[in-house]
Coordinates of C-alpha atoms in Angstrom, one line a residue:
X1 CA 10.0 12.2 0.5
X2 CA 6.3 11.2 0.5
X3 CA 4.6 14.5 0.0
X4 CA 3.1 14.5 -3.1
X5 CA 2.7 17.6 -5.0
X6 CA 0.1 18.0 -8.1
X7 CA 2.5 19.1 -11.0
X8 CA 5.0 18.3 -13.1
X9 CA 8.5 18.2 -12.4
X10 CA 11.8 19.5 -14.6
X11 CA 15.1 18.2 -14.6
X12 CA 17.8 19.8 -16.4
X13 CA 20.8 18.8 -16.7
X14 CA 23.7 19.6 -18.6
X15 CA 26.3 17.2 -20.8
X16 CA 29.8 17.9 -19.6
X17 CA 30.5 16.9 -22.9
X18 CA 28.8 19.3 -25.1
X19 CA 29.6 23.0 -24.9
X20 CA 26.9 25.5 -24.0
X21 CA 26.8 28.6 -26.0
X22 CA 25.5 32.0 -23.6
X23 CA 26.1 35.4 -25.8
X24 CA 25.1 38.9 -24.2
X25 CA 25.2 41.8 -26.7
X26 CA 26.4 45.2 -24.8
X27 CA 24.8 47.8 -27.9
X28 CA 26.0 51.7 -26.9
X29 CA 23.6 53.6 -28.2
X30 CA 23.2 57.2 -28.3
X31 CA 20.5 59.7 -28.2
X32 CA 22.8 61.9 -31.4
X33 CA 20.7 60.3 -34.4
X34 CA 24.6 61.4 -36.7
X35 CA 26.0 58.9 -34.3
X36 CA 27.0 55.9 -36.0
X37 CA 26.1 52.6 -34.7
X38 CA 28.9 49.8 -33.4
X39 CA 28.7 46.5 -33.5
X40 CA 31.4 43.9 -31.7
X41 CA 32.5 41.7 -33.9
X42 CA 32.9 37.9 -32.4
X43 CA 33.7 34.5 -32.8
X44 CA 31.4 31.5 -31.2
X45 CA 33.7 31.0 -29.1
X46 CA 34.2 34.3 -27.9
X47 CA 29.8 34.7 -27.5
X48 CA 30.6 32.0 -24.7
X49 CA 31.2 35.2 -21.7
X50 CA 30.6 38.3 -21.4
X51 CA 31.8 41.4 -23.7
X52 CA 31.7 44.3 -21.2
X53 CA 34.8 45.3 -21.9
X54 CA 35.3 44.7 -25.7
X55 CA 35.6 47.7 -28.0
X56 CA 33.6 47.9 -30.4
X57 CA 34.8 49.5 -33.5
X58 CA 32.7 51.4 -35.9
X59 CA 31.1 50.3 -39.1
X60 CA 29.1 51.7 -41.8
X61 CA 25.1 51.0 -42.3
X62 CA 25.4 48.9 -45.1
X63 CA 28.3 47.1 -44.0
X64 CA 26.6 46.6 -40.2
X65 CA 23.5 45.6 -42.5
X66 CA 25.6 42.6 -43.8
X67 CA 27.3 41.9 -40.4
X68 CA 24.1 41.6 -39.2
X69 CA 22.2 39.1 -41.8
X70 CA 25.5 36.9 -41.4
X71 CA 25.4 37.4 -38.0
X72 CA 21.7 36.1 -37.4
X73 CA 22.3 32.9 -40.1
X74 CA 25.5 31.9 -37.7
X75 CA 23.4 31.9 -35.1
X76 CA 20.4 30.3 -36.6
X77 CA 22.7 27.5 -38.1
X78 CA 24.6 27.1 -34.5
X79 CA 20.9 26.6 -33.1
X80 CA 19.5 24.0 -35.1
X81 CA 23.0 22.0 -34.7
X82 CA 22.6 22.4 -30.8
X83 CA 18.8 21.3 -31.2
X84 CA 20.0 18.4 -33.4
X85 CA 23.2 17.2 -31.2
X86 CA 20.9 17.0 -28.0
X87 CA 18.0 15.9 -29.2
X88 CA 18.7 12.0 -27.8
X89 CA 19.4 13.0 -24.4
X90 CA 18.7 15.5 -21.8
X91 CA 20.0 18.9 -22.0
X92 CA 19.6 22.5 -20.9
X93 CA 20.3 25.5 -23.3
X94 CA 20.2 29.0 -22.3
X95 CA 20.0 31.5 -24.7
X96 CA 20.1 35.2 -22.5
X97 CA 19.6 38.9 -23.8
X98 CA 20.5 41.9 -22.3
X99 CA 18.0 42.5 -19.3
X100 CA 16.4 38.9 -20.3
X101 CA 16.4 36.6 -17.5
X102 CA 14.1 34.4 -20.1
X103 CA 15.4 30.3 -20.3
X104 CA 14.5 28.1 -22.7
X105 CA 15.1 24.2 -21.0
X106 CA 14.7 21.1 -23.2
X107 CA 13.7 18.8 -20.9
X108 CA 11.5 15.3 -20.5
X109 CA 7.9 15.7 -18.8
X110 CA 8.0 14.1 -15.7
X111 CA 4.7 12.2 -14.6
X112 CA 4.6 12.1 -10.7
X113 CA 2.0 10.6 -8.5
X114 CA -1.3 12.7 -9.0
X115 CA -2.9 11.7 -5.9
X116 CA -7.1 12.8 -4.8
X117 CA -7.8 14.4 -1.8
X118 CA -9.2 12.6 1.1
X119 CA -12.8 13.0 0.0
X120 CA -12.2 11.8 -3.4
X121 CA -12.3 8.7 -5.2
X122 CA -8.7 7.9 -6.1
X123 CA -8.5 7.5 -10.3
X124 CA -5.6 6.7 -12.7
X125 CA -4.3 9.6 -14.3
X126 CA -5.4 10.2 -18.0
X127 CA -2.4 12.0 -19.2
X128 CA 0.4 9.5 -19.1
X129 CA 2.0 8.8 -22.7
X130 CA -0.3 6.1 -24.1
X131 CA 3.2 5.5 -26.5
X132 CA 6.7 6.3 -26.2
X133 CA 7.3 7.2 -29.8
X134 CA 10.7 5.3 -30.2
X135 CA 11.6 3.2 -33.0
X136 CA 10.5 -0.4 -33.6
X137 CA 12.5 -2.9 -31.5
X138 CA 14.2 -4.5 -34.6
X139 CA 16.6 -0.9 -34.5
X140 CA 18.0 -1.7 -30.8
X141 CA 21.3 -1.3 -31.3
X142 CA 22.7 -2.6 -27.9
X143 CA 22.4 -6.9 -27.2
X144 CA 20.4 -7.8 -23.7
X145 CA 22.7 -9.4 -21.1
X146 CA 23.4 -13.3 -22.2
X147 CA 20.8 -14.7 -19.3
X148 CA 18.5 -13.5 -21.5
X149 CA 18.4 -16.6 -23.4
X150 CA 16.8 -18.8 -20.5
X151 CA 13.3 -16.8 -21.5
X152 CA 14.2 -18.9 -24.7
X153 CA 14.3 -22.1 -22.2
X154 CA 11.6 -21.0 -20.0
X155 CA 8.9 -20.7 -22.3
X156 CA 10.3 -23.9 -24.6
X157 CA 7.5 -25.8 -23.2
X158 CA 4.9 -24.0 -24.8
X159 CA 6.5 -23.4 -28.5
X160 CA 4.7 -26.3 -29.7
X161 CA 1.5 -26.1 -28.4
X162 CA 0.8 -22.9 -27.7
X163 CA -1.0 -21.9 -24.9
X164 CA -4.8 -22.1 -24.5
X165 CA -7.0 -20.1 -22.1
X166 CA -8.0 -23.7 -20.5
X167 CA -3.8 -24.1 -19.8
X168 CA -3.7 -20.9 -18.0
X169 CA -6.7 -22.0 -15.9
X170 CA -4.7 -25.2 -14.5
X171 CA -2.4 -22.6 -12.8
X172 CA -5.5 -20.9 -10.7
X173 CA -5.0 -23.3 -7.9
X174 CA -1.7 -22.0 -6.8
X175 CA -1.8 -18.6 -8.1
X176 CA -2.4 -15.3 -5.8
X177 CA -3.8 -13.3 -9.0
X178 CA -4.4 -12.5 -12.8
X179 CA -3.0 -10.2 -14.7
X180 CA -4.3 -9.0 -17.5
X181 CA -2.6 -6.3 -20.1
X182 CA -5.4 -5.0 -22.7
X183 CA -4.6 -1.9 -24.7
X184 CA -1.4 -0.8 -22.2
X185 CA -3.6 -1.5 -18.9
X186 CA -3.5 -3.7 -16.1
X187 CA -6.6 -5.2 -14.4
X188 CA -5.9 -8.0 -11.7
X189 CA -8.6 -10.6 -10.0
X190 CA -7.0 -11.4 -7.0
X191 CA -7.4 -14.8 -5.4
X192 CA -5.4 -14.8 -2.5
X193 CA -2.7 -13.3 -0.3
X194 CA 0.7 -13.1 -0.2
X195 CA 3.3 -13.4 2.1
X196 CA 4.5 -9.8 3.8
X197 CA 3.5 -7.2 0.4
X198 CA 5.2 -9.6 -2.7
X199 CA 1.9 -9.6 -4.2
X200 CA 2.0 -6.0 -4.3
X201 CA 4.9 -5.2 -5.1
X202 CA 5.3 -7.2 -7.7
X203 CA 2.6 -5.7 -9.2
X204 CA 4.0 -2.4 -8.7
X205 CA 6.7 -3.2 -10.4
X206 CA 4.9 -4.6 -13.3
X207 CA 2.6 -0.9 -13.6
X208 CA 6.5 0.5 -13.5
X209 CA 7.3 -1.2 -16.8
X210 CA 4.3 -0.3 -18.4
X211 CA 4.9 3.4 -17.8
X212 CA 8.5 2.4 -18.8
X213 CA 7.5 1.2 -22.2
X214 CA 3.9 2.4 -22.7
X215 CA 2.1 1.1 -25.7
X216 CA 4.8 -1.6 -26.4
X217 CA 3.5 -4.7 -24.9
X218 CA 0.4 -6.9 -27.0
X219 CA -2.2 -8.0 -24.7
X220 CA -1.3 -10.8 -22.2
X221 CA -2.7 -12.6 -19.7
X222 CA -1.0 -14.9 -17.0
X223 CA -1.2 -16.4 -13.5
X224 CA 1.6 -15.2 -10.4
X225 CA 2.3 -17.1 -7.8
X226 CA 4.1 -15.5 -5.0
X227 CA 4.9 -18.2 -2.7
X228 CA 8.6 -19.2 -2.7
X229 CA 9.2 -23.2 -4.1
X230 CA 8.0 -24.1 -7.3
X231 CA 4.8 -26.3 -8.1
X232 CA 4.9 -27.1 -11.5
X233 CA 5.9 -30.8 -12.0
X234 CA 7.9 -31.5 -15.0
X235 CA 7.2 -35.1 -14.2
X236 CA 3.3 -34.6 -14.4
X237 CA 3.5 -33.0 -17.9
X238 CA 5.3 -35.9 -20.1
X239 CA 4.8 -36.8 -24.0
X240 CA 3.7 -34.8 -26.9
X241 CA 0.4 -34.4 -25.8
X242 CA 1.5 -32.7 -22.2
X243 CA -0.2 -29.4 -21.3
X244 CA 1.4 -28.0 -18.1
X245 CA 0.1 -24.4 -16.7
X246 CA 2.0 -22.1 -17.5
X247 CA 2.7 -20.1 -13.8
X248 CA 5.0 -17.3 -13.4
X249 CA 7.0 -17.5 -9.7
X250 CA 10.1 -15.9 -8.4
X251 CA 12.2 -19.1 -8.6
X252 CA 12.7 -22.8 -10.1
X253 CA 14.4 -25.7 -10.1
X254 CA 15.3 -28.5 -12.9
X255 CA 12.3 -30.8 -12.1
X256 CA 10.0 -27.7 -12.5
X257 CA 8.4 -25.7 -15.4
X258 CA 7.5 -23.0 -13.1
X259 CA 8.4 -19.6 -15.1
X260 CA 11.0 -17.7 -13.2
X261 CA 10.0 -13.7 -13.2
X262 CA 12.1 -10.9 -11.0
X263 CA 11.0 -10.5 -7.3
X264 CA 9.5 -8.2 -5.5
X265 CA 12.7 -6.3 -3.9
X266 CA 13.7 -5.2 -6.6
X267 CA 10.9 -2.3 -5.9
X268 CA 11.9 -2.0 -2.5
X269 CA 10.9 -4.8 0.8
X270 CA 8.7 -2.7 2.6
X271 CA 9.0 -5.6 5.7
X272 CA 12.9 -5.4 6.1
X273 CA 13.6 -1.5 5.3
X274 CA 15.7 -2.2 1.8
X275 CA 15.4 0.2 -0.7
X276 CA 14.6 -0.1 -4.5
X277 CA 17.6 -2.0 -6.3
X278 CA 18.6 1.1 -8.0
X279 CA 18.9 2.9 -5.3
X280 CA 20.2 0.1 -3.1
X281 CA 22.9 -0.8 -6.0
X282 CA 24.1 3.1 -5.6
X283 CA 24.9 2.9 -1.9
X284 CA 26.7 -0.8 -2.1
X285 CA 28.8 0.7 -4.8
X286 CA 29.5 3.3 -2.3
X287 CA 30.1 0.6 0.3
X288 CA 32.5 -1.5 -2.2
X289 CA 34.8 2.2 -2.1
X290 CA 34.6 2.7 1.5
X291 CA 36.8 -0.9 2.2
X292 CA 39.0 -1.8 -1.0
X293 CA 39.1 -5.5 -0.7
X294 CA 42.5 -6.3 0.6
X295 CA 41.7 -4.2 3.5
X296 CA 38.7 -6.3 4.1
X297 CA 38.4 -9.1 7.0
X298 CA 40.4 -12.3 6.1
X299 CA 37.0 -14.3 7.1
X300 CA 33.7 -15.4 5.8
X301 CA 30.8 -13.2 6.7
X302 CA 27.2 -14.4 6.6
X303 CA 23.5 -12.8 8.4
X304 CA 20.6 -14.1 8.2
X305 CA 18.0 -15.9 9.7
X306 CA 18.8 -20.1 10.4
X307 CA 15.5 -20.7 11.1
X308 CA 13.7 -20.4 7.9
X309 CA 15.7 -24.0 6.8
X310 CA 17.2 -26.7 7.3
X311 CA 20.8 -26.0 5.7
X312 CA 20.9 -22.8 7.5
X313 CA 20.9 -24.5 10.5
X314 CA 23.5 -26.4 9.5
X315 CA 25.5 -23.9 8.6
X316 CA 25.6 -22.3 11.9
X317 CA 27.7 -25.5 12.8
X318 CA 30.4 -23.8 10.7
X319 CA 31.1 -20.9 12.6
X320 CA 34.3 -20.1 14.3
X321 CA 34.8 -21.7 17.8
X322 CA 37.9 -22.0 20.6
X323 CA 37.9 -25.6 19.3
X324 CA 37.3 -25.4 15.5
X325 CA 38.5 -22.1 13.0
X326 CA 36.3 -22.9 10.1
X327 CA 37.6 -19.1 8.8
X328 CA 34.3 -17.8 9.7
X329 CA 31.7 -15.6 10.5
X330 CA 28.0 -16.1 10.9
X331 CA 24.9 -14.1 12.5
X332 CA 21.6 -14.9 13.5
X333 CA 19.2 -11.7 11.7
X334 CA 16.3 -10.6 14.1
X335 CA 14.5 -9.3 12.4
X336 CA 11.8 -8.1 14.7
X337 CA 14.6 -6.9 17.0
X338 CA 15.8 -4.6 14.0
X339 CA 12.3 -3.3 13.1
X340 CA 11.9 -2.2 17.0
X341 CA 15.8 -0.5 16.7
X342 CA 15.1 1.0 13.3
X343 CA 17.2 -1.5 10.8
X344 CA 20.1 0.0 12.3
X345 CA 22.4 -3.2 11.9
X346 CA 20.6 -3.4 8.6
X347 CA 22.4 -1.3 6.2
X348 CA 23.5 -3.1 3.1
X349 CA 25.9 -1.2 2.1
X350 CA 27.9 -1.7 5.8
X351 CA 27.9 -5.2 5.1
X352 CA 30.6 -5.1 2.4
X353 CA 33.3 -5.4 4.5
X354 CA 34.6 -8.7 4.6
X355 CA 36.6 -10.4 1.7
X356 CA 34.6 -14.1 1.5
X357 CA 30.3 -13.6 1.9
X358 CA 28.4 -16.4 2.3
X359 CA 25.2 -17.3 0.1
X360 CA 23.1 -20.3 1.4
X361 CA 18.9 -20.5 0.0
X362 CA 16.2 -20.4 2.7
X363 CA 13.0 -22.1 2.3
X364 CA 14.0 -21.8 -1.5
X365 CA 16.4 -19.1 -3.8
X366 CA 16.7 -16.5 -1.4
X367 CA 16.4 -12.6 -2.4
X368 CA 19.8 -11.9 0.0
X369 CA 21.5 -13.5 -3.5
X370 CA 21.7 -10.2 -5.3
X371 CA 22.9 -8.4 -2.3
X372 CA 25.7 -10.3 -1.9
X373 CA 27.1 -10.4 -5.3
X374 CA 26.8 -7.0 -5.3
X375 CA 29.5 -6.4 -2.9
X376 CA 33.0 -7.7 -4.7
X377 CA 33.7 -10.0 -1.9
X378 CA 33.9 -13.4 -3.6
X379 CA 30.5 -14.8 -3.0
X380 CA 31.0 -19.0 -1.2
X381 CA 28.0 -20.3 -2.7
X382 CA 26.7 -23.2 -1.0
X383 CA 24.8 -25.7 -3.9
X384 CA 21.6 -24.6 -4.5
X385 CA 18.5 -26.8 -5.7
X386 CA 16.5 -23.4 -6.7
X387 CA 17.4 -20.6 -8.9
X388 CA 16.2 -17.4 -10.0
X389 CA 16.1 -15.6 -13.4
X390 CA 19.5 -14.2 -13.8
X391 CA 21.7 -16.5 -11.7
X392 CA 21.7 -19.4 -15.0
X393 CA 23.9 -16.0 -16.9
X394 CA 26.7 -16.8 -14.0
X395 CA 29.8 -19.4 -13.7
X396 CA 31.7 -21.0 -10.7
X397 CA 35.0 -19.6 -10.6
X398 CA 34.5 -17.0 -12.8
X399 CA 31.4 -15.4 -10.6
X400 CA 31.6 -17.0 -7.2
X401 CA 33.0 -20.1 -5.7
X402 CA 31.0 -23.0 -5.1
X403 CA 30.4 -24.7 -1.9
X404 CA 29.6 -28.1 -0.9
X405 CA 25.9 -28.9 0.6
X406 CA 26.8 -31.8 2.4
X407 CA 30.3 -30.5 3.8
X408 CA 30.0 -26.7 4.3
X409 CA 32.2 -26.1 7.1
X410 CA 35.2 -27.9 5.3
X411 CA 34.4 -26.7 2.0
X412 CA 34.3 -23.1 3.6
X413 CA 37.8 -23.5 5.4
X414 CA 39.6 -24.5 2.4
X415 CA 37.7 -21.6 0.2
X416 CA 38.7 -19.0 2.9
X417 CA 42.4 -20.4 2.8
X418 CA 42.8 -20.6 -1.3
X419 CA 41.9 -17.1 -1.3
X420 CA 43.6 -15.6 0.9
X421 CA 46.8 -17.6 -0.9
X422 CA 45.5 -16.5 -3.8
X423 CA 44.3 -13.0 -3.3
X424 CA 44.5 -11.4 -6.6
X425 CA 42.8 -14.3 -8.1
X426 CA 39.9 -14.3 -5.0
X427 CA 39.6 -10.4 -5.7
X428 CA 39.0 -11.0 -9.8
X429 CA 36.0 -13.5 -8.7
X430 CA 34.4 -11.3 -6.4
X431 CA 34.6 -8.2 -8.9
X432 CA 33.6 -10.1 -11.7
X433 CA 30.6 -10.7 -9.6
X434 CA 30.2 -7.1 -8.8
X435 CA 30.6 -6.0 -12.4
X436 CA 27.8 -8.5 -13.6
X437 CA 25.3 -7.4 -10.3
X438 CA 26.2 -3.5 -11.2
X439 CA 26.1 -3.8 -15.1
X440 CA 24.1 -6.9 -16.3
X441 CA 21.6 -6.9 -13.6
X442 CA 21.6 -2.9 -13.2
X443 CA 17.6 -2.1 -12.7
X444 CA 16.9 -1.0 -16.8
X445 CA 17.8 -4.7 -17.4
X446 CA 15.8 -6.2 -15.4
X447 CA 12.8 -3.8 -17.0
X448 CA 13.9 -5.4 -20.2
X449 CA 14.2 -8.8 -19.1
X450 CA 10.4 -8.7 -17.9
X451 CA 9.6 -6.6 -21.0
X452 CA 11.0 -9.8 -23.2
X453 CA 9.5 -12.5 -21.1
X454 CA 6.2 -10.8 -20.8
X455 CA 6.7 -10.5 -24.7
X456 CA 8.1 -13.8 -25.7
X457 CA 5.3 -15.4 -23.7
X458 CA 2.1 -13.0 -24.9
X459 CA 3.6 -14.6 -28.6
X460 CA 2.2 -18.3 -27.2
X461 CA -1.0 -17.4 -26.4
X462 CA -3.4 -18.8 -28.9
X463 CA -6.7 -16.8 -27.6
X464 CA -7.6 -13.0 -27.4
X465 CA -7.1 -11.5 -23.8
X466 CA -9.9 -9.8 -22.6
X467 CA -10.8 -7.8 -19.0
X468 CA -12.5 -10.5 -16.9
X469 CA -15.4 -10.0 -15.0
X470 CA -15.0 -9.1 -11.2
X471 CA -11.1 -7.7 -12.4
X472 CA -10.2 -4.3 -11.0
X473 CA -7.9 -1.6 -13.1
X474 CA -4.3 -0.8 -11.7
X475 CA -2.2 1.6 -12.0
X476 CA 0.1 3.3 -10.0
X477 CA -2.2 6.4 -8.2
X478 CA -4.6 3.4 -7.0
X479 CA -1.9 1.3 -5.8
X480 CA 0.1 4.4 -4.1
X481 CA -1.9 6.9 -2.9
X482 CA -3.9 5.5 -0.2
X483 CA -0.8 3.5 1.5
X484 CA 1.1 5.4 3.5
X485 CA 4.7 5.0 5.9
X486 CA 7.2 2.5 4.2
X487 CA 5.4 1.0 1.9
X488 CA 4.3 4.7 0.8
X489 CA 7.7 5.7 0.5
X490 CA 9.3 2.9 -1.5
X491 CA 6.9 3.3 -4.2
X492 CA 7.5 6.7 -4.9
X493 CA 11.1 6.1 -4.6
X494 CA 10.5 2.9 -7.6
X495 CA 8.0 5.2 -9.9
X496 CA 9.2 5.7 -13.1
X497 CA 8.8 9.3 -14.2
X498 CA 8.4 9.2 -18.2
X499 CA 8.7 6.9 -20.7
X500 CA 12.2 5.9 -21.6
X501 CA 13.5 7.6 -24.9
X502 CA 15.6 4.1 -25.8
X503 CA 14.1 0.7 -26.9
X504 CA 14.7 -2.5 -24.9
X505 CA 17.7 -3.9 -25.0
X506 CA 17.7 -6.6 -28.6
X507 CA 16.7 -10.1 -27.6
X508 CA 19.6 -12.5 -27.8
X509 CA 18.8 -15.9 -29.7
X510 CA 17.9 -19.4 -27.9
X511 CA 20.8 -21.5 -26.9
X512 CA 21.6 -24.3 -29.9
X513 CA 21.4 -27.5 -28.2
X514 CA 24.9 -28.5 -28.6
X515 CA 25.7 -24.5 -27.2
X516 CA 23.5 -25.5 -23.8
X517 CA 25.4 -28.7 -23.1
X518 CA 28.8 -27.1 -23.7
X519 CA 27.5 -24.3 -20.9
X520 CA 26.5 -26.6 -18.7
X521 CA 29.1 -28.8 -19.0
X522 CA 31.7 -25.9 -18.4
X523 CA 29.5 -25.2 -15.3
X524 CA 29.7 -28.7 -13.8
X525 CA 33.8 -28.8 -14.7
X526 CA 34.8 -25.7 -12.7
X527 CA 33.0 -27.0 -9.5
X528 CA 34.3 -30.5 -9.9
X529 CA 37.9 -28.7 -10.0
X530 CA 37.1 -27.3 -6.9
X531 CA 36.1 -30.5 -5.3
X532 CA 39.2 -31.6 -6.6
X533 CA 41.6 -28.8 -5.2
X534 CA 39.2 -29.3 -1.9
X535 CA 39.9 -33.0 -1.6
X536 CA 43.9 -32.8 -2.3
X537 CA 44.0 -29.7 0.6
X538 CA 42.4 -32.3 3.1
X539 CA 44.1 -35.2 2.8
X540 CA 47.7 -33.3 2.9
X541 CA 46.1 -32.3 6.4
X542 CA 46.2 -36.0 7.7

């Protein structure tokens, strides 16, 4: 819906789990001033429907005197244990009279876009919660997702030294803008831009976590770049002395110090039609229902575009042919064709329907990752050089099955025919990956994860931010209101309404050295078992 109407909105909903309590009070009274006055006696239970045809038996004054003072304490007592039950979450209560159609709602204040008219300057709205009046985080009572610790790794570079304003500086050359965070806003000096909108939306999505959790990040300041492969050298930043940039990007590899920060789907790729990743996680759950797995297609499925690399072209050698059943299925993505038709053939959630899906990178990580994982088909992921920030949290043969670079088309056979062997075993893989995608990654994570990083890293800096000259205010009116069309669309779909009543997910602790090298090592075993199992199938072939 794009329209944009200037008010608030309510939502009321009610908690299956809590009853609601609705009394109406029939009182017969009668014009004879000797006629005594009855009263229906009830229990709480009882005060839940209607009384219209429950006698009501006589009482005397003083007696109906009593009734009544007990009566109104009940109710007052009921009340404040209702207001005190729901007061985490959000609930409607009701509370009608005779003849009153009055309702009293408990509800959260929802801030909408609040967009000028065409002959007005656009502003920021004033009136947003400059706090969001939940305890401090040391009270979190529920532990962030284990990937969580790579901000830990991430940012080891800098524990030492710190990082100086002359550090973030060296990262100007490759970066597409600032961003600055003083006193809960954003202000951005752009130097360049993006490919397609990432620049954008990645911003977007940053001006969503500050509505998210107003008032709770420190002042920050840091350089994005939006292109895909990492620049960062770990090579060119050696000894104690070393003061490498510190650059935020959507991926990274292990020669890299690049810091790795959520992309820009996640708020919706205005380019290719795919929705926000809540709302695109919804309808691939919805997909995952439509086709349980072992009524999916025996066969690896892949789309996507070759072009972009040179292991995608390589790939396309794998698929099926009269001559060679490499127990697969691969399509060329047009995407220019599908923005002329409408996306029609783009639909994520109709792409769940195959019991093997294919992940190769592009130019670098590519964003289709997510997707895929998402859809409880065990993911064949070919070796990747590049990663992003929540893939490090996942394990071969646990999460997905991995896939040999330099042999693909074998390496996907054999996969292909150990699953369907072993189907039960292939289906645990491909859920396990779903339940991580739908729970771990599930989008109030990954607002935490960029809360903690943007956190952890503001911690480093050893200078006092401050709004630089030529820098321009953001916020989500002056990023929203003037766009219109997709774009439009998939940022009002992505706002956050009101501040969330719950504190961030509590930080995990960094890895222990010896606690890395047992990960990684149990990482490199299960895909040497693989190549194992993959080597023994092929030479009892021959």
């Amino acid at each position: 819906m794009l329209g944009i109407k200037k008010k608030y909105y309510v939502k009321q909903e009610l908690d299956d789990d809590r009853p609601s309590i609705h009394g109406r009070i029939k009182r017969n009274n009668n014009n004879d001033q000797n006629h005594q006055t009855g009263f229906c006696l009830m229990s709480m239970l009882e005060l839940q429907k209607p009384i219209i045809d429950t006698p009501c038996w006589p009482v005397k004054k003083a007696a109906a005197s009593t009734i009544i003072a007990v009566f109104l304490i009940t109710v007052l007592m009921v009340s404040v244990g209702w207001l005190d039950i729901s007061f985490s979450g959000v609930s409607s209560y009701q509370n009608m009279g005779v003849g009153s159609k009055s309702t009293t709602a408990r509800h959260k204040p929802e801030f909408p876009l609040e967009c000028s008219t065409e002959n007005q300057t656009q502003t920021c709205r004033r009136d947003y919660p400059t706090t969001t009046g939940i305890p401090p985080m040391n009270t979190s009572k529920v532990e962030c997702p284990s990937f969580f610790r790579w901000i830990h790794e991430d940012l080891r570079h800098w524990k030492q030294t710190g990082i100086s304003r002359d550090m973030i500086e060296g990262a100007r050359k490759t970066a597409h803008f600032r961003l600055v965070i003083v006193k809960g806003k954003a202000y951005v000096e752009k130097y360049r831009n993006s490919i397609q909108t990432r620049d954008k939306f990645t911003l977007w999505g940053i001006l969503q976590l500050l509505r998210m959790y107003p008032g709770r990040l420190p002042d920050l300041e840091l350089m994005f770049d939006c292109d895909d492969r990492p620049v960062v050298r770990s090579r060119d930043f050696q000894g104690p002395n070393a003061r490498p940039p510190p650059l935020f990007r959507y991926c990274a590899d292990e020669w890299s110090l690049d810091i790795v920060f959520p992309d820009w789907s996640f708020w919706g790729w205005a380019e290719t039609n795919i929705r926000p990743w809540r709302n695109v996680l919804k309808e691939i759950k919805k997909g995952n229902e439509r086709r349980k797995w072992k009524e999916r297609v025996p066969y690896a499925y892949w789309r996507g575009n070759p072009s972009v690399a040179p292991t995608r072209k390589d790939l396309m050698k794998c698929n099926a042919t009269d001559k060679n059943n490499w127990n697969t299925l691969l399509y060329v993505q047009d995407w220019d064709r599908e923005s002329k038709q409408g996306f029609k053939q783009s639909n994520l959630e109709d792409q769940c329907t195959h019991r093997y899906k294919i992940y190769t990178e592009g130019w670098a990580w590519s964003v289709s990752e997510k997707y895929i994982l998402a859809c409880d088909s065990m993911t064949l992921y070919v070796r990747s050089r590049f990663y992003d920030f929540f893939i490090r949290g996942m394990q071969p043969l646990q999460h997905y099955w991995p896939i040999s670079e330099n042999t693909k088309c074998k390496s996907l056979k054999f996969a292909v025919e150990w699953g369907n062997i072993h189907p039960k075993k292939a289906q645990a893989i491909g859920e396990a990956a779903g339940k991580f995608l739908h729970e771990d990654l599930k989008m109030d994570n990954v607002y935490d994860y960029m809360f903690h990083l943007l956190n952890e890293y503001a911690k480093l800096l050893k200078f006092e931010p401050t709004v630089p000259p030529g820098s321009v205010e953001l916020c989500s009116e002056t990023m929203a209101c003037p766009r219109t069309g997709t774009w439009k669309k998939l940022m009002v779909e992505s706002l956050v309404m009101f501040p969330s009543d719950v504190t961030p997910c509590g930080m995990p602790p960094p890895y222990e050295p010896q606690e890395l090298r047992d990960f990684l090592e149990t990482k490199a075993n299960s895909t040497r078992q693989v190549e194992m199992w993959e080597s023994q199938y092929w030479l009892s072939q021959y």
